[in-house]
GROMACS .gro file of C-alpha atoms in nm:
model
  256
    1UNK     CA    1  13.557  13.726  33.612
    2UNK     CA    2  13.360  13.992  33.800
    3UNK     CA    3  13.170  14.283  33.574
    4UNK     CA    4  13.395  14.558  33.685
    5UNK     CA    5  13.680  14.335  33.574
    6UNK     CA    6  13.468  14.264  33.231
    7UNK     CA    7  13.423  14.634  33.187
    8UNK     CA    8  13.769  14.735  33.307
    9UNK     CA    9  13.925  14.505  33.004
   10UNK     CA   10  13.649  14.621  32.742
   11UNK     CA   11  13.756  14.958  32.812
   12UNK     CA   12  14.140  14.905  32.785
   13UNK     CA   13  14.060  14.647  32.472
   14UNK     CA   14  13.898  15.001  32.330
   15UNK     CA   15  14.156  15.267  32.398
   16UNK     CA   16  14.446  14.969  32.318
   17UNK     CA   17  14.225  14.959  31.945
   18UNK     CA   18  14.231  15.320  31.923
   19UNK     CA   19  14.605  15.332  31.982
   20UNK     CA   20  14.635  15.068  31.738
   21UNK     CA   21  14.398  15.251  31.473
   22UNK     CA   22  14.667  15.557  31.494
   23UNK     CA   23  14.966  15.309  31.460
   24UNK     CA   24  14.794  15.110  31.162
   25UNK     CA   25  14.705  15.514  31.035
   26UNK     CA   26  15.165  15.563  31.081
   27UNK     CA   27  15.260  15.293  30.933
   28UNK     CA   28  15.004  15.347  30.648
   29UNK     CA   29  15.139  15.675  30.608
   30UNK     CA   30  15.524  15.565  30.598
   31UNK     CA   31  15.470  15.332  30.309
   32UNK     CA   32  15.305  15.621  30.143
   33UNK     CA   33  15.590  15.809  30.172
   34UNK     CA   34  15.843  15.527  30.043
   35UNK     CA   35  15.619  15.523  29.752
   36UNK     CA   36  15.543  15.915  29.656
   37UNK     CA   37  15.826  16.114  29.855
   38UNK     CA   38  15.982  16.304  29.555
   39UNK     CA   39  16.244  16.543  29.846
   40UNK     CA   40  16.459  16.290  29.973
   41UNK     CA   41  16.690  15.964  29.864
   42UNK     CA   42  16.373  15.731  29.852
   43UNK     CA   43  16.267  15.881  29.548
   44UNK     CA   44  16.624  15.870  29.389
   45UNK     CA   45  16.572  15.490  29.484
   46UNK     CA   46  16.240  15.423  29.456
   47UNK     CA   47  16.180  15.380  29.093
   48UNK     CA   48  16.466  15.094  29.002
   49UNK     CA   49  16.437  14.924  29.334
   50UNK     CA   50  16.189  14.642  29.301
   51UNK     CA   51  16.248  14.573  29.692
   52UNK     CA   52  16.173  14.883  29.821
   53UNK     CA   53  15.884  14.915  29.648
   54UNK     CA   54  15.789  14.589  29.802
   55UNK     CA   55  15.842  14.695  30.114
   56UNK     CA   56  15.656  15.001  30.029
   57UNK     CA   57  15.295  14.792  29.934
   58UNK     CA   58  15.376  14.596  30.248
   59UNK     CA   59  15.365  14.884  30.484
   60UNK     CA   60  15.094  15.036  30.315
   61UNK     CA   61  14.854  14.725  30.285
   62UNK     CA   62  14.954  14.653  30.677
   63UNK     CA   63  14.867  14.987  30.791
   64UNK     CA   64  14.539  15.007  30.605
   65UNK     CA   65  14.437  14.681  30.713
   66UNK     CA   66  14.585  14.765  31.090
   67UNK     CA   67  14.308  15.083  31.047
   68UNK     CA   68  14.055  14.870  30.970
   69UNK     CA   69  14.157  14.608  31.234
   70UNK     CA   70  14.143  14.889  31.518
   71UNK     CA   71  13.791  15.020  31.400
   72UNK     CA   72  13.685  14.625  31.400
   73UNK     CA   73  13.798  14.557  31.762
   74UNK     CA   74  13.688  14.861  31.887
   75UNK     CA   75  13.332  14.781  31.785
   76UNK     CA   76  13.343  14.409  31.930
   77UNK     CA   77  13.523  14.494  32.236
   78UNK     CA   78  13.199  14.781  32.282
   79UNK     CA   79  12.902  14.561  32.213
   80UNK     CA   80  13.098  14.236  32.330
   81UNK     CA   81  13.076  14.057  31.975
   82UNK     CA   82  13.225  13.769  32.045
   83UNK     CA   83  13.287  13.670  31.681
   84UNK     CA   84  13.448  13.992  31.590
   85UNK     CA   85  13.675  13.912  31.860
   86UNK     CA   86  13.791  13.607  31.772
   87UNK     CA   87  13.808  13.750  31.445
   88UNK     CA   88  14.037  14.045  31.575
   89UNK     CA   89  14.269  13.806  31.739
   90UNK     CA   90  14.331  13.586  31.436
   91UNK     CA   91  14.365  13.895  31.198
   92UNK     CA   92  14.613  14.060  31.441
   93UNK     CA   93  14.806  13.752  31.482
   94UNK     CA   94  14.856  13.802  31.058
   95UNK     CA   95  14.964  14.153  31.074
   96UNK     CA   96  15.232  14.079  31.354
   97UNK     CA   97  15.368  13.792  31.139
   98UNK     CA   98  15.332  14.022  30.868
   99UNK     CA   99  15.528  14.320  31.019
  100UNK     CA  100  15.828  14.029  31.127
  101UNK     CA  101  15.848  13.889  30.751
  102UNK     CA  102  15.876  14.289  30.651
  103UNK     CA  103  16.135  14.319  30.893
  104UNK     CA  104  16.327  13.983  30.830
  105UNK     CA  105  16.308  14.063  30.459
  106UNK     CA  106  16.447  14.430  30.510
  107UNK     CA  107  16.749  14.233  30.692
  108UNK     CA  108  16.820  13.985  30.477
  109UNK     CA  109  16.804  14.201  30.137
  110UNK     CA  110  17.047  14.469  30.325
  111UNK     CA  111  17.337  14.435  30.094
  112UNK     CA  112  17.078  14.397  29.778
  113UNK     CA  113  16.902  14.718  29.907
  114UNK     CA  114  17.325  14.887  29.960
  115UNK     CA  115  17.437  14.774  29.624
  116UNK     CA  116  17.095  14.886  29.444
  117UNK     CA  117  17.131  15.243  29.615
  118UNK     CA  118  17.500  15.220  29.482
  119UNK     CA  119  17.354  15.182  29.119
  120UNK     CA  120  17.082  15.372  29.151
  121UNK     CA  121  17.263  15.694  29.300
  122UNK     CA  122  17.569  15.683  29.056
  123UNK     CA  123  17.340  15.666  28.742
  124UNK     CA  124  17.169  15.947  28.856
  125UNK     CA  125  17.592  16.125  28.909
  126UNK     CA  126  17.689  16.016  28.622
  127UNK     CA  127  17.381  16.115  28.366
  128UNK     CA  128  17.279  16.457  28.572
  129UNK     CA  129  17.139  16.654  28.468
  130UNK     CA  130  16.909  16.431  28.269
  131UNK     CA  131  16.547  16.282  28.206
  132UNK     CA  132  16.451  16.167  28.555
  133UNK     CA  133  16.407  16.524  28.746
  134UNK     CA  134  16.224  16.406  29.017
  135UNK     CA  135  16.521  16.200  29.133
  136UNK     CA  136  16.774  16.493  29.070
  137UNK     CA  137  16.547  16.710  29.277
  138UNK     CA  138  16.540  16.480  29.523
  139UNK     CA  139  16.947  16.384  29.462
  140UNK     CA  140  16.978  16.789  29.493
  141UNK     CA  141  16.768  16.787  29.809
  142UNK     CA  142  16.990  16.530  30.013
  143UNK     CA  143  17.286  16.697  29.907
  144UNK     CA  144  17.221  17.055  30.039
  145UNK     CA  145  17.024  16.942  30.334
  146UNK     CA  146  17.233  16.651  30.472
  147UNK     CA  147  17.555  16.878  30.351
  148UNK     CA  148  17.752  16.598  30.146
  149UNK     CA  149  17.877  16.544  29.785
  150UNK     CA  150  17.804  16.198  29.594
  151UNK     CA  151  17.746  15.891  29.749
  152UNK     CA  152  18.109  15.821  29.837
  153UNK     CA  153  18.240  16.140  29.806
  154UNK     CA  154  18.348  16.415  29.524
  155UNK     CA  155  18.491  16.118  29.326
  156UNK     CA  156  18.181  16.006  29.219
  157UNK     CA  157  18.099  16.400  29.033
  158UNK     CA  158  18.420  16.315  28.820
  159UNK     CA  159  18.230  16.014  28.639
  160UNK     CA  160  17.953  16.297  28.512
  161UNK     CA  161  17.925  16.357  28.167
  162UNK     CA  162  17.836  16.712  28.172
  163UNK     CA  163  18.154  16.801  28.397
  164UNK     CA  164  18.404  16.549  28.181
  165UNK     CA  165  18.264  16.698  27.850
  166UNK     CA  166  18.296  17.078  27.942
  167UNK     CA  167  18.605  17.328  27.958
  168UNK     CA  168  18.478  17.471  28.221
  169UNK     CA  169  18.548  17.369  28.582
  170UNK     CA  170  18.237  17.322  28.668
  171UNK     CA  171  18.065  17.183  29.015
  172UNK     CA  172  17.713  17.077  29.131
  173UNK     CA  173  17.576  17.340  29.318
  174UNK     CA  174  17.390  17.169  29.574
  175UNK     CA  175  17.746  17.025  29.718
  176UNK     CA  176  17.812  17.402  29.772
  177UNK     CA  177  17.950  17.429  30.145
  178UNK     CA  178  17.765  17.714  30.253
  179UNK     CA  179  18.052  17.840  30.505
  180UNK     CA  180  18.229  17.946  30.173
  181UNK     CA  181  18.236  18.172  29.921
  182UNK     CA  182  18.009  18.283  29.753
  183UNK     CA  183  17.753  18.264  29.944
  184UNK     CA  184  17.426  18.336  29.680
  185UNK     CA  185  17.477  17.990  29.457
  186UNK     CA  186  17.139  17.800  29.342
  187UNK     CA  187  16.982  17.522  29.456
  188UNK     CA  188  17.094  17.309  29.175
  189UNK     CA  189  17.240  17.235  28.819
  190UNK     CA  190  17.624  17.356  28.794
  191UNK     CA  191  17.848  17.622  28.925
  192UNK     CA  192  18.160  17.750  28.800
  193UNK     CA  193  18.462  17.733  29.040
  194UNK     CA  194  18.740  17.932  29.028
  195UNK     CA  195  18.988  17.627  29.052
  196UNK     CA  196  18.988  17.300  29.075
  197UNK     CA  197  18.941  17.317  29.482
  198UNK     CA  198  18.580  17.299  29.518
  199UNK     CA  199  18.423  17.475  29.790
  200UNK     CA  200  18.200  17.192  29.795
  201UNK     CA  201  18.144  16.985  30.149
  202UNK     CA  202  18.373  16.681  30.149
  203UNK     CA  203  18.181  16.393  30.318
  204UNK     CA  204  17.980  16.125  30.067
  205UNK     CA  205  17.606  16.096  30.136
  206UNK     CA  206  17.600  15.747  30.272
  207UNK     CA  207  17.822  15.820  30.548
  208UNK     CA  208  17.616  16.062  30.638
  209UNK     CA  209  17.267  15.876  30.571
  210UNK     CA  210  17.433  15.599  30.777
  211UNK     CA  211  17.534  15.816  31.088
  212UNK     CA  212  17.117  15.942  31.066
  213UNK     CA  213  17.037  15.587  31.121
  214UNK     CA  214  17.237  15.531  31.361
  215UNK     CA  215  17.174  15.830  31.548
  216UNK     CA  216  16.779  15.774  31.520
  217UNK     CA  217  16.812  15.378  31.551
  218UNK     CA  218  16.697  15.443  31.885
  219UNK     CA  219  16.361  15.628  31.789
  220UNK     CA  220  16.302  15.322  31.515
  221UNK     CA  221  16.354  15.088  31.747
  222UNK     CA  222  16.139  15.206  32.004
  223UNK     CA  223  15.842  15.259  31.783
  224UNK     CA  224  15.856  14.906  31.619
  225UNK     CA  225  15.889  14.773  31.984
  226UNK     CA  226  15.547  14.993  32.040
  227UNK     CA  227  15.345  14.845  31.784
  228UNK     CA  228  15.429  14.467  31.873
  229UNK     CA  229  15.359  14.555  32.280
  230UNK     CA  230  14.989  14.692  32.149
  231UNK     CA  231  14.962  14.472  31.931
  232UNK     CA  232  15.040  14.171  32.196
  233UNK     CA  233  14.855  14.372  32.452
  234UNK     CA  234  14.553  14.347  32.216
  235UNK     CA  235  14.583  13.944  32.172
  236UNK     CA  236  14.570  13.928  32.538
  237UNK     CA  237  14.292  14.155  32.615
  238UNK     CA  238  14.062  14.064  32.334
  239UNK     CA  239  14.116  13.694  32.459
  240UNK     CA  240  14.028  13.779  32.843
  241UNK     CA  241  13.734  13.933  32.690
  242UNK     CA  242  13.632  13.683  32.438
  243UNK     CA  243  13.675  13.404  32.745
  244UNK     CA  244  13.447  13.631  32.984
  245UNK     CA  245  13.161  13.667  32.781
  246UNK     CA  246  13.146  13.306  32.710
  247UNK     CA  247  13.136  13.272  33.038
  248UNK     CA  248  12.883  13.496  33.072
  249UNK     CA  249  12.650  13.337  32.835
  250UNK     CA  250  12.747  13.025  32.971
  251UNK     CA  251  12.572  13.157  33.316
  252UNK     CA  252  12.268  13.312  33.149
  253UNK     CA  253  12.185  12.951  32.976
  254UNK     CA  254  11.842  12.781  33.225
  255UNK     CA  255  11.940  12.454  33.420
  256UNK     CA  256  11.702  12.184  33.441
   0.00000   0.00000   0.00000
């Protein structure tokens, strides 16, 4: 391999490791927000669901180590350290096997992950409002912002205690259909309807969760696909590399 050739794949080995550094810095950042989030239905899930708090450390440890990985490469592919590319290969191999198990385990524990979200959500129904706040908040959140009413629908409100213990007909506020009266209710806890018609929005949360997915399944998709191709793109590159210095040394050794 010629040295513009050399110097053409040290340079794309470089700005492929930079891409990957800001990939490994996403995915880093995702698990993060699996694990802290307290505004959305992760953190109604997050602190009874063993696997997605799995998944969580997964994410996070893959990123960092993806950051780490990208500074790494970018060094040997600069100086032409020919151990630290070998070294890049074999620990990127890891993190693409890693990312696969994460996603094979995400697949195979989808009904788990469905039936703990079931559990999960209608505790937090049935015992609001309660102890855990943070998962109300976040409960309250989804509601008003994804415009739906329990997980299944207004059915699941009639298991709460508050509302089957009080004479009052009584509603939870962040259900409140905003096209209806009245229009100035708060953000959460109860309101008081006028009848048992609740100007409340009718559609349950996981249909609505489950036509985001599948609306944004596309943009998912496409970004997993775009950390595998660098991530492949780096194996190859770091490889070509790797072979062409040797080769290069291999020249600079005296005959006799």
């Amino acid at each position: 391999m010629g040295k513009g050739c050399i110097a053409a794949t040290k340079y794309f080995l470089f700005l492929f490791n930079l891409i990957f550094f800001i990939f490994g810095a996403t995915i880093m950042g995702f698990g993060l927000w699996i694990l802290l989030d307290n505004q959305s239905l992760i953190a109604v899930l997050q602190d009874s669901s063993m696997v997605l708090k799995v998944i969580s450390y997964i994410l996070i440890a893959v990123g960092s180590f993806s950051m780490l990985l990208g500074f790494l490469g970018c060094l040997g592919a600069i100086y032409e350290i020919r151990c630290l590319l070998g070294l890049y290969f074999t620990c990127l191999l890891l993190i693409l096997l890693a990312q696969v198990a994460a996603a094979i385990l995400i697949y195979i524990q989808r009904d788990l992950l469905k039936k703990e979200a079931n559990e999960i959500v209608s505790q937090v129904v049935v015992n609001y409002p309660g102890q855990n706040k943070t998962a109300e908040q976040a409960w309250d959140y989804l509601q008003r912002t994804m415009q739906c009413c329990g997980w299944h629908g207004r059915v699941d409100w009639d298991a709460n205690k508050f509302i089957t213990n009080n004479s009052l007909e009584l509603y939870p506020c962040s259900c409140h259909n905003a096209s209806l009266p009245p229009h100035n209710v708060a953000d959460s806890g109860f309101c008081q309807a006028s009848s048992s018609d609740w100007p409340i929005y009718e559609t349950g949360c996981l249909e609505n969760v489950e036509s985001w997915l599948f609306t944004n399944y596309g943009i998912i998709l496409g970004i997993c696909l775009g950390v595998a191709v660098i991530e492949l793109l780096g194996m190859i590159l770091s490889m070509g590399l790797c072979k062409s210095v040797h080769q290069e040394d291999y020249t600079k050794v005296p005959k006799y």
